[in-house]
mmCIF file of C-alpha atoms and ligand atoms in Angstrom:
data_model
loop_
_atom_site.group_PDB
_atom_site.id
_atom_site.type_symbol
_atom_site.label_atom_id
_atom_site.label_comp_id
_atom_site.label_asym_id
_atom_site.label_seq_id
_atom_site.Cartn_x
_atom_site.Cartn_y
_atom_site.Cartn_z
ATOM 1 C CA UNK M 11 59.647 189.017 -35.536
ATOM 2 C CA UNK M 12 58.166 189.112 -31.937
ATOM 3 C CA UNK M 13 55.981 191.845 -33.145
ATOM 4 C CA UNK M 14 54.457 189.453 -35.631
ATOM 5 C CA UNK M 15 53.573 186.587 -33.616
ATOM 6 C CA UNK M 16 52.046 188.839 -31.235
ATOM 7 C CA UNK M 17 50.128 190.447 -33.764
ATOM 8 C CA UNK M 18 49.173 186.760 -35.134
ATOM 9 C CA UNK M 19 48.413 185.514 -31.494
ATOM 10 C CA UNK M 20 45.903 188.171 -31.368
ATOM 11 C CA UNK M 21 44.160 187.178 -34.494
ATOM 12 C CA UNK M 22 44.006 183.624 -33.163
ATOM 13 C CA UNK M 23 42.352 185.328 -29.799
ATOM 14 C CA UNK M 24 40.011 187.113 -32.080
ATOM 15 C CA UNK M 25 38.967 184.135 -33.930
ATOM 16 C CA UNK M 26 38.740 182.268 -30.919
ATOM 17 C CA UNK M 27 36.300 184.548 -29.272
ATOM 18 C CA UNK M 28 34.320 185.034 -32.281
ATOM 19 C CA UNK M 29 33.954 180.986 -32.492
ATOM 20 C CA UNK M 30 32.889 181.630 -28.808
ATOM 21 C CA UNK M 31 29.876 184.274 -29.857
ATOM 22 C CA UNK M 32 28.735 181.679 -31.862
ATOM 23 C CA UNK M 33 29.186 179.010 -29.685
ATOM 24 C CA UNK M 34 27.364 180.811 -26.629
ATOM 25 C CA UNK M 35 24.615 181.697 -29.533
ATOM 26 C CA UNK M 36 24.066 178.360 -29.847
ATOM 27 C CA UNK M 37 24.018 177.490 -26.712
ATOM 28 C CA UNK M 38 21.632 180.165 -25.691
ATOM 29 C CA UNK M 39 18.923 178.863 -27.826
ATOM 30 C CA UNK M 40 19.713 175.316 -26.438
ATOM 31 C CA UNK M 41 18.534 176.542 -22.912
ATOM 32 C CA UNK M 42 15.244 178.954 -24.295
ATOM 33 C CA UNK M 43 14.731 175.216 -25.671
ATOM 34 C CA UNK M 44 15.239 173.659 -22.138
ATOM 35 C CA UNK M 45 12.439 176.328 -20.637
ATOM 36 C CA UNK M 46 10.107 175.100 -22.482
ATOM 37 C CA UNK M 47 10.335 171.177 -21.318
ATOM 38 C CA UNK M 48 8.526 170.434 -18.344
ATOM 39 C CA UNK M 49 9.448 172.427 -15.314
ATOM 40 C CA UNK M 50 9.770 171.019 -11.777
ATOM 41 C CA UNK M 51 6.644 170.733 -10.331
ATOM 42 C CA UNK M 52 6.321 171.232 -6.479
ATOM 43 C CA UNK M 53 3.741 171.149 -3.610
ATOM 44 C CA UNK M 54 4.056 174.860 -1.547
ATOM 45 C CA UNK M 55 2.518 175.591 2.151
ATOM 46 C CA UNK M 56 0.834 178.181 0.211
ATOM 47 C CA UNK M 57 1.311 180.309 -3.201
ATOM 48 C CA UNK M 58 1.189 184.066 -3.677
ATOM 49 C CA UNK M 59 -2.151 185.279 -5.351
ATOM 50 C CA UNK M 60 -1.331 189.441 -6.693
ATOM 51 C CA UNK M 61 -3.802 191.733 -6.657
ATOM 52 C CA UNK M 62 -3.740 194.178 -9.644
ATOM 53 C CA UNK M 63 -6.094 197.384 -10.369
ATOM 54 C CA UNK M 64 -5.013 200.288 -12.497
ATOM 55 C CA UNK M 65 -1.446 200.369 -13.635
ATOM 56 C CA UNK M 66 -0.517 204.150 -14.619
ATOM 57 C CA UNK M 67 -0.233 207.341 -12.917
ATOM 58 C CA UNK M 68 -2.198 208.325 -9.897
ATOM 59 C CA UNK M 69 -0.562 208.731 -6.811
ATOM 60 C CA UNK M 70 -3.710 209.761 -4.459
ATOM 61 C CA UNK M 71 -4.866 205.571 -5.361
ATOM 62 C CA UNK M 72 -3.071 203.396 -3.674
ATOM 63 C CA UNK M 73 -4.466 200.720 -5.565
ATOM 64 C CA UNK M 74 -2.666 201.992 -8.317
ATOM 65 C CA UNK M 75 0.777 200.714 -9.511
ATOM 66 C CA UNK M 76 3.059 202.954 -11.796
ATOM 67 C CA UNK M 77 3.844 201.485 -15.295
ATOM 68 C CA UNK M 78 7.835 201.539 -14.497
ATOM 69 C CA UNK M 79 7.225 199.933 -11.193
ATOM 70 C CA UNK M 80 4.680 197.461 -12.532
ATOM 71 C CA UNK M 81 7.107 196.416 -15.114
ATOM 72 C CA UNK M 82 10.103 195.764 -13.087
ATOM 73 C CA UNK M 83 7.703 193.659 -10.837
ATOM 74 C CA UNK M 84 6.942 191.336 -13.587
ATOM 75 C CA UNK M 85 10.768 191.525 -15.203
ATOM 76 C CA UNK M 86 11.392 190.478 -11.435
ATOM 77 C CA UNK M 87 9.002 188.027 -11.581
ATOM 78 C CA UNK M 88 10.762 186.016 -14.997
ATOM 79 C CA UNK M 89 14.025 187.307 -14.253
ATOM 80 C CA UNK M 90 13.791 184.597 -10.723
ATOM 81 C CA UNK M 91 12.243 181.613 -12.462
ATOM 82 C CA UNK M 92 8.848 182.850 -11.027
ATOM 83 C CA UNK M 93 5.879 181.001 -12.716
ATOM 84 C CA UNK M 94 2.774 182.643 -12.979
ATOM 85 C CA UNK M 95 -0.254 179.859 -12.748
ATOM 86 C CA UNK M 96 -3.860 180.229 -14.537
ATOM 87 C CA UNK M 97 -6.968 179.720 -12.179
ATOM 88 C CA UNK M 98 -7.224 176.053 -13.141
ATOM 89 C CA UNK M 99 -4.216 175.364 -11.810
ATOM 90 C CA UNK M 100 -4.761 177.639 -9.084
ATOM 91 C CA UNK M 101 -8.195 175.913 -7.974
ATOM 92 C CA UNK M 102 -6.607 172.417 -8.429
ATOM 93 C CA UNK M 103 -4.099 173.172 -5.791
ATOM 94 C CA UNK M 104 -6.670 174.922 -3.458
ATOM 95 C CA UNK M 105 -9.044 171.720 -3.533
ATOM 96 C CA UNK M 106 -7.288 169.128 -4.959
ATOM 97 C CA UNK M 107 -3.702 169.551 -3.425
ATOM 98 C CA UNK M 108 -2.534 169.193 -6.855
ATOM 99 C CA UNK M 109 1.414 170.027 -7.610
ATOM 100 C CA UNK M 110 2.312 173.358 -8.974
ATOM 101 C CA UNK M 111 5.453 174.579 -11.419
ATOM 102 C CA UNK M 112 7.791 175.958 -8.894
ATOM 103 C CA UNK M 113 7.938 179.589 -7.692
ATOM 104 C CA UNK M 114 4.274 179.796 -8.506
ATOM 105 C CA UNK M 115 2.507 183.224 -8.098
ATOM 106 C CA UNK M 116 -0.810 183.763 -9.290
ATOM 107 C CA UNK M 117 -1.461 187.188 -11.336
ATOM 108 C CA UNK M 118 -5.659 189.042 -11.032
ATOM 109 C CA UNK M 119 -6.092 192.214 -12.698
ATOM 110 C CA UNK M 120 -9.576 193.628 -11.461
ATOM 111 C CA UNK M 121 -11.896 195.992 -12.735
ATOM 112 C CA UNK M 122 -10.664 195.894 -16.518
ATOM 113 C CA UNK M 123 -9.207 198.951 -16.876
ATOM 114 C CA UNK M 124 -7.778 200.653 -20.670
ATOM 115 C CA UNK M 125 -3.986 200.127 -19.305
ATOM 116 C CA UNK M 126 -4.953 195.871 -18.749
ATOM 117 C CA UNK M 127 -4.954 195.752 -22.517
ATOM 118 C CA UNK M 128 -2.720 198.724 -23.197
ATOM 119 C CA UNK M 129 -0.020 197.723 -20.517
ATOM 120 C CA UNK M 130 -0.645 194.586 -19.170
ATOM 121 C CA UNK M 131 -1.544 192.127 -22.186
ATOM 122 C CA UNK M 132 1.184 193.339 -24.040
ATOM 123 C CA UNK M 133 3.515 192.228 -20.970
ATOM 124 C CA UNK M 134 2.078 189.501 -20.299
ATOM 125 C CA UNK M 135 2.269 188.272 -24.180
ATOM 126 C CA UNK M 136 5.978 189.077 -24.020
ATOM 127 C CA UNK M 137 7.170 186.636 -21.093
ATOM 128 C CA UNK M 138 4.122 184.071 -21.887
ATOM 129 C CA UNK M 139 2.432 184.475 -18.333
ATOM 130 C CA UNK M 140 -0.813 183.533 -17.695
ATOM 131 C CA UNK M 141 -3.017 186.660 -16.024
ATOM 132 C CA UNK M 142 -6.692 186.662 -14.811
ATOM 133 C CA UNK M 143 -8.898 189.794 -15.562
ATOM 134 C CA UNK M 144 -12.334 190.054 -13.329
ATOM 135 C CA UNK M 145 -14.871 192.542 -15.592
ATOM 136 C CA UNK M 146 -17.741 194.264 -14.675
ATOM 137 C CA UNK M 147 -19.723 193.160 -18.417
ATOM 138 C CA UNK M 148 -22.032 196.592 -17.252
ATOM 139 C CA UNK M 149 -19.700 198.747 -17.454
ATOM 140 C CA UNK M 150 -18.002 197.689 -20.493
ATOM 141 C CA UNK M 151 -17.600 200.258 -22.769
ATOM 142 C CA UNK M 152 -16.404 202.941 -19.984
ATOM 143 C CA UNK M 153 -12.699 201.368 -19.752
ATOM 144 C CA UNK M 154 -12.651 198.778 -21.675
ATOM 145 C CA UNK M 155 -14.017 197.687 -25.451
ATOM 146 C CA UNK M 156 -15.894 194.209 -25.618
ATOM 147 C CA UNK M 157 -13.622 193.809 -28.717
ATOM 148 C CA UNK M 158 -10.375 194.535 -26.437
ATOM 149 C CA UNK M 159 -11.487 191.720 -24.283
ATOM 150 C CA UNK M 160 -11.934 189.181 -26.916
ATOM 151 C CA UNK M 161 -8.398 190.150 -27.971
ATOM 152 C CA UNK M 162 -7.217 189.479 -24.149
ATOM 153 C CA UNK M 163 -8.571 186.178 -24.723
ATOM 154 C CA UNK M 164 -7.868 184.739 -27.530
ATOM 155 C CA UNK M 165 -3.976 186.047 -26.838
ATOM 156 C CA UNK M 166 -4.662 183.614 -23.892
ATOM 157 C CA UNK M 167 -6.005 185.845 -20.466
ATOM 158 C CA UNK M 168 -8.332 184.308 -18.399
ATOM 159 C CA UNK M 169 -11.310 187.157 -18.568
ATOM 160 C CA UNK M 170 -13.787 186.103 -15.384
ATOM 161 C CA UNK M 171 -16.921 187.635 -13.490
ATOM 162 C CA UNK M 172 -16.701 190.349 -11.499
ATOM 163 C CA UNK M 173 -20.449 190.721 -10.856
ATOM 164 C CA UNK M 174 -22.284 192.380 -13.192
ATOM 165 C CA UNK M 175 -22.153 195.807 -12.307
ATOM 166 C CA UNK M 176 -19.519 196.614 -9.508
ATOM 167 C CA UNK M 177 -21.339 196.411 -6.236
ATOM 168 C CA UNK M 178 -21.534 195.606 -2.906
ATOM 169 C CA UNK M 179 -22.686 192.107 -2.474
ATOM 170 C CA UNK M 180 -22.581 192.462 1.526
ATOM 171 C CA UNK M 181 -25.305 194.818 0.685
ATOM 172 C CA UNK M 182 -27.641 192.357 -1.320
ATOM 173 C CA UNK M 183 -29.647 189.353 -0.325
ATOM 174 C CA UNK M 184 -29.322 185.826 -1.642
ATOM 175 C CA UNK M 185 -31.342 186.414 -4.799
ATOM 176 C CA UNK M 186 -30.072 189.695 -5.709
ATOM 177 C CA UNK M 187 -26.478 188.292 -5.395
ATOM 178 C CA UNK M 188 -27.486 185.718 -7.467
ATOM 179 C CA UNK M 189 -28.885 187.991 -10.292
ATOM 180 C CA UNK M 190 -25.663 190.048 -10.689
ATOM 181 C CA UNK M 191 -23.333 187.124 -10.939
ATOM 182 C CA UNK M 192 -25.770 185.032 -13.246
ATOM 183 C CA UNK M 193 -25.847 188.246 -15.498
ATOM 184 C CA UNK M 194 -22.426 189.197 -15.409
ATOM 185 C CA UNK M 195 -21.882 184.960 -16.452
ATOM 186 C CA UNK M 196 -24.889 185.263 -19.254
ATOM 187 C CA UNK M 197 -22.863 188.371 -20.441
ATOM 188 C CA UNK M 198 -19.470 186.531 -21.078
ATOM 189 C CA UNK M 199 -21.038 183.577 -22.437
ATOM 190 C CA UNK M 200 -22.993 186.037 -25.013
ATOM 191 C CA UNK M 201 -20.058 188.414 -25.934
ATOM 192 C CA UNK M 202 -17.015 185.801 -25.211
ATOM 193 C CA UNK M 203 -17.968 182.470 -25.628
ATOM 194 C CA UNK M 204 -17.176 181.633 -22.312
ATOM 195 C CA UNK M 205 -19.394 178.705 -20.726
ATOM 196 C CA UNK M 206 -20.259 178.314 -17.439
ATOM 197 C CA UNK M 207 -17.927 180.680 -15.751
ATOM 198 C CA UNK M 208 -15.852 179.469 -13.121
ATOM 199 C CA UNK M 209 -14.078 182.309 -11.630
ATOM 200 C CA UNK M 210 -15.097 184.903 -9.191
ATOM 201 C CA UNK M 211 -14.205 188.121 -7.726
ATOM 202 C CA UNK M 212 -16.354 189.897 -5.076
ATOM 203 C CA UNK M 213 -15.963 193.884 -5.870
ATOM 204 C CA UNK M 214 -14.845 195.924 -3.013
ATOM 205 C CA UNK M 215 -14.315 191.951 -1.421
ATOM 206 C CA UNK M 216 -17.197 192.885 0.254
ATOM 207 C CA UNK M 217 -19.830 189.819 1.481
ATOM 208 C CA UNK M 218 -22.148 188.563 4.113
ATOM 209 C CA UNK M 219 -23.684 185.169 4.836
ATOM 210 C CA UNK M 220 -24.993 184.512 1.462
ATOM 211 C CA UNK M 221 -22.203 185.394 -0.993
ATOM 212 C CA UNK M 222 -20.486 182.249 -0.768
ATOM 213 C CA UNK M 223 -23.709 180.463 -1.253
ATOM 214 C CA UNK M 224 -25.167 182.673 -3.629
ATOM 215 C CA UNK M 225 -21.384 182.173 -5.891
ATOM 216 C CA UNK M 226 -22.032 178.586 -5.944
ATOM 217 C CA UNK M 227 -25.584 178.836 -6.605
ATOM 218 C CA UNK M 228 -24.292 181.189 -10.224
ATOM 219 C CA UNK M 229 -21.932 178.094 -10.848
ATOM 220 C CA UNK M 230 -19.070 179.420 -9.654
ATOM 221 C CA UNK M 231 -16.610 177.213 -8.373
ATOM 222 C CA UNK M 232 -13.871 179.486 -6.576
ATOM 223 C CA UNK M 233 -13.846 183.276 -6.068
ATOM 224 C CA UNK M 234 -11.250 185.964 -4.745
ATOM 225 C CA UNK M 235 -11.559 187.990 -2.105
ATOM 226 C CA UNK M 236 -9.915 191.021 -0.859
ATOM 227 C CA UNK M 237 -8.415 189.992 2.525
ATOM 228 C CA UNK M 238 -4.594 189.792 2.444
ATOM 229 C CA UNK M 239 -2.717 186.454 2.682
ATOM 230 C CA UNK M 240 -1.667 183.502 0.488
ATOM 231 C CA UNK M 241 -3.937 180.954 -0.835
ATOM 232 C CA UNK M 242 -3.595 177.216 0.387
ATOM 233 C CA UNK M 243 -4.660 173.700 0.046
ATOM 234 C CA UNK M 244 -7.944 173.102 1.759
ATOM 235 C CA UNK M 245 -8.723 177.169 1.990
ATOM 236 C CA UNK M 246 -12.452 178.057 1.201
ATOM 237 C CA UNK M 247 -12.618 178.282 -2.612
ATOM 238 C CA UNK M 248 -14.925 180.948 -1.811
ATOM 239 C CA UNK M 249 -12.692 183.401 -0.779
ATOM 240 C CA UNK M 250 -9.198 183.135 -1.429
ATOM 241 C CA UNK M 251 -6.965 185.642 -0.007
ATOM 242 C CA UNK M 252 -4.937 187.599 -2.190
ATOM 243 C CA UNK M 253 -1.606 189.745 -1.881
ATOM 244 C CA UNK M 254 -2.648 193.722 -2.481
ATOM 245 C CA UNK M 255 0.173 195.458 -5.044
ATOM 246 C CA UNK M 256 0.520 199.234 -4.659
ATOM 247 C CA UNK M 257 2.976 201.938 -5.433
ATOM 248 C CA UNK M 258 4.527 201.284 -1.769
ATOM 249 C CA UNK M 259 5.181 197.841 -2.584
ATOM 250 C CA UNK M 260 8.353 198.800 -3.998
ATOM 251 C CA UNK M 261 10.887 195.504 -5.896
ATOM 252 C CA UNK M 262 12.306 194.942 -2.031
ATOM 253 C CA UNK M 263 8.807 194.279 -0.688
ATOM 254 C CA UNK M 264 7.649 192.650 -3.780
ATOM 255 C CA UNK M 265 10.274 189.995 -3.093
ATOM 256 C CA UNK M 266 9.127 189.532 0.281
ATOM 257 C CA UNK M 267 5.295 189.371 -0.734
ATOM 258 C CA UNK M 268 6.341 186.320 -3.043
ATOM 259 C CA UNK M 269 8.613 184.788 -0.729
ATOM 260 C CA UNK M 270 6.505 184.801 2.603
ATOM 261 C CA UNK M 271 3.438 185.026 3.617
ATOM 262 C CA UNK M 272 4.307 186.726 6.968
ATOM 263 C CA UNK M 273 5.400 189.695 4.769
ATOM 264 C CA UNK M 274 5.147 193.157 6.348
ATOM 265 C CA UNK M 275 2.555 195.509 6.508
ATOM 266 C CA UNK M 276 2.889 198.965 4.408
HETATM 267 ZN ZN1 LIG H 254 -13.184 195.744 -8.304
#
């Protein structure tokens, strides 16, 4: 008789935790619901811009990040509530001092290599982040397909001027400068439909006296540079400072690049 209750108590416990599957089923899709209403907006001392090259394998780079490593980054990143911000909202901060989503973090992909659409987009699809790509519209066709690009985009990338061909700009004068940045804009309006061009990236981050000027003069309104450091209110649109990513930047040091801007040296 004991033996039989027990045996019915357990049913009861099974039923009861399979009414709790469902329940926390439910539930589940109750808070995927709650991500998606507005998110508490904030005002940082400054916000984390990545800097992203190849992702795959070459270890004598060390602008290169490992697809494994790359991919627990950005699990990292949604995993903490990071939120990755598009260059609009980006520049809006920078010269406006307008409020961000919190955790912000901005994700740049230069060069345009195979593994941005092969890796990357696909990644970047999956947890709905926004991601910049600067292209070099010369060289496309080495790495990366015009069509590929258009796919980047309309999936919702930012795709942005890298200069025409990838080359010093320290190296150039005024109206040179201007020439590769006003054909790497004409080439993104032709191919992409992309008007008037706002974003910038100097290759190499290399520039001298005129670069700035020369940027503004192509219509750009805010360009990245290679220098490390966070981006803040009331910077120089003209060179924001960005966070380098390599293989030594490990998911401990990642942390700390998003978390300070007094992070350590590697
Ligand atoms: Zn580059």
């Amino acid at each position: 008789m004991k033996q039989f209750s027990l045996m019915g108590l357990i049913v009861i416990v099974l039923i009861a935790l399979l009414a709790g599957c469902g329940l926390q089923g439910s539930s589940e899709t109750e808070s995927k619901q709650n991500a998606s209403s507005p998110v508490t907006m904030v005002h940082p001392k400054g916000i984390p811009v990545l800097m992203y090259h190849k992702i795959g394998e070459d270890k004598d780079n060390d602008a290169v990040v490992r697809e494994d490593l790359f991919r627990a980054q950005m699990k990292f990143l949604k995993d903490n509530g990071y939120h990755p911000l598009t260059m609009n909202q980006l520049y809006d901060y920078v010269k406006n001092g307008a409020s961000v989503p919190e955790k912000p973090v901005v994700l740049t992909f230069d060069d345009g290599y195979a593994d941005t659409y092969s890796i990357v987009y696909p990644i970047m699809k999956e947890y709905n982040f926004a991601a910049t790509v600067f292209i070099n519209p010369g060289d496309m066709g080495t790495r990366l397909t015009w069509e590929q690009v258009k796919e980047m985009k309309q999936g919702g990338m930012t795709i942005a001027n890298h200069g025409f061909q990838h080359i010093e700009m320290g190296q150039l004068s005024q109206k040179e400068q201007v020439e590769n940045i006003k054909k790497g804009q004409e080439a993104l309006e032709r191919e992409l439909g992309i008007k008037d061009n706002p974003w910038f990236c100097y290759p190499y981050g290399d520039k001298n006296e005129f670069t700035d000027v020369a940027a503004k003069e192509s219509g750009i309104k805010m360009a990245m540079a290679m220098k490390s450091g966070w981006a803040h209110e009331g910077d120089n649109p003209y060179n924001i400072l960005r966070v380098w990513v390599g293989n030594a930047v490990d998911i401990k040091h990642f942390e700390e690049r998003i978390s300070t801007e007094y992070f350590s040296d590697l």
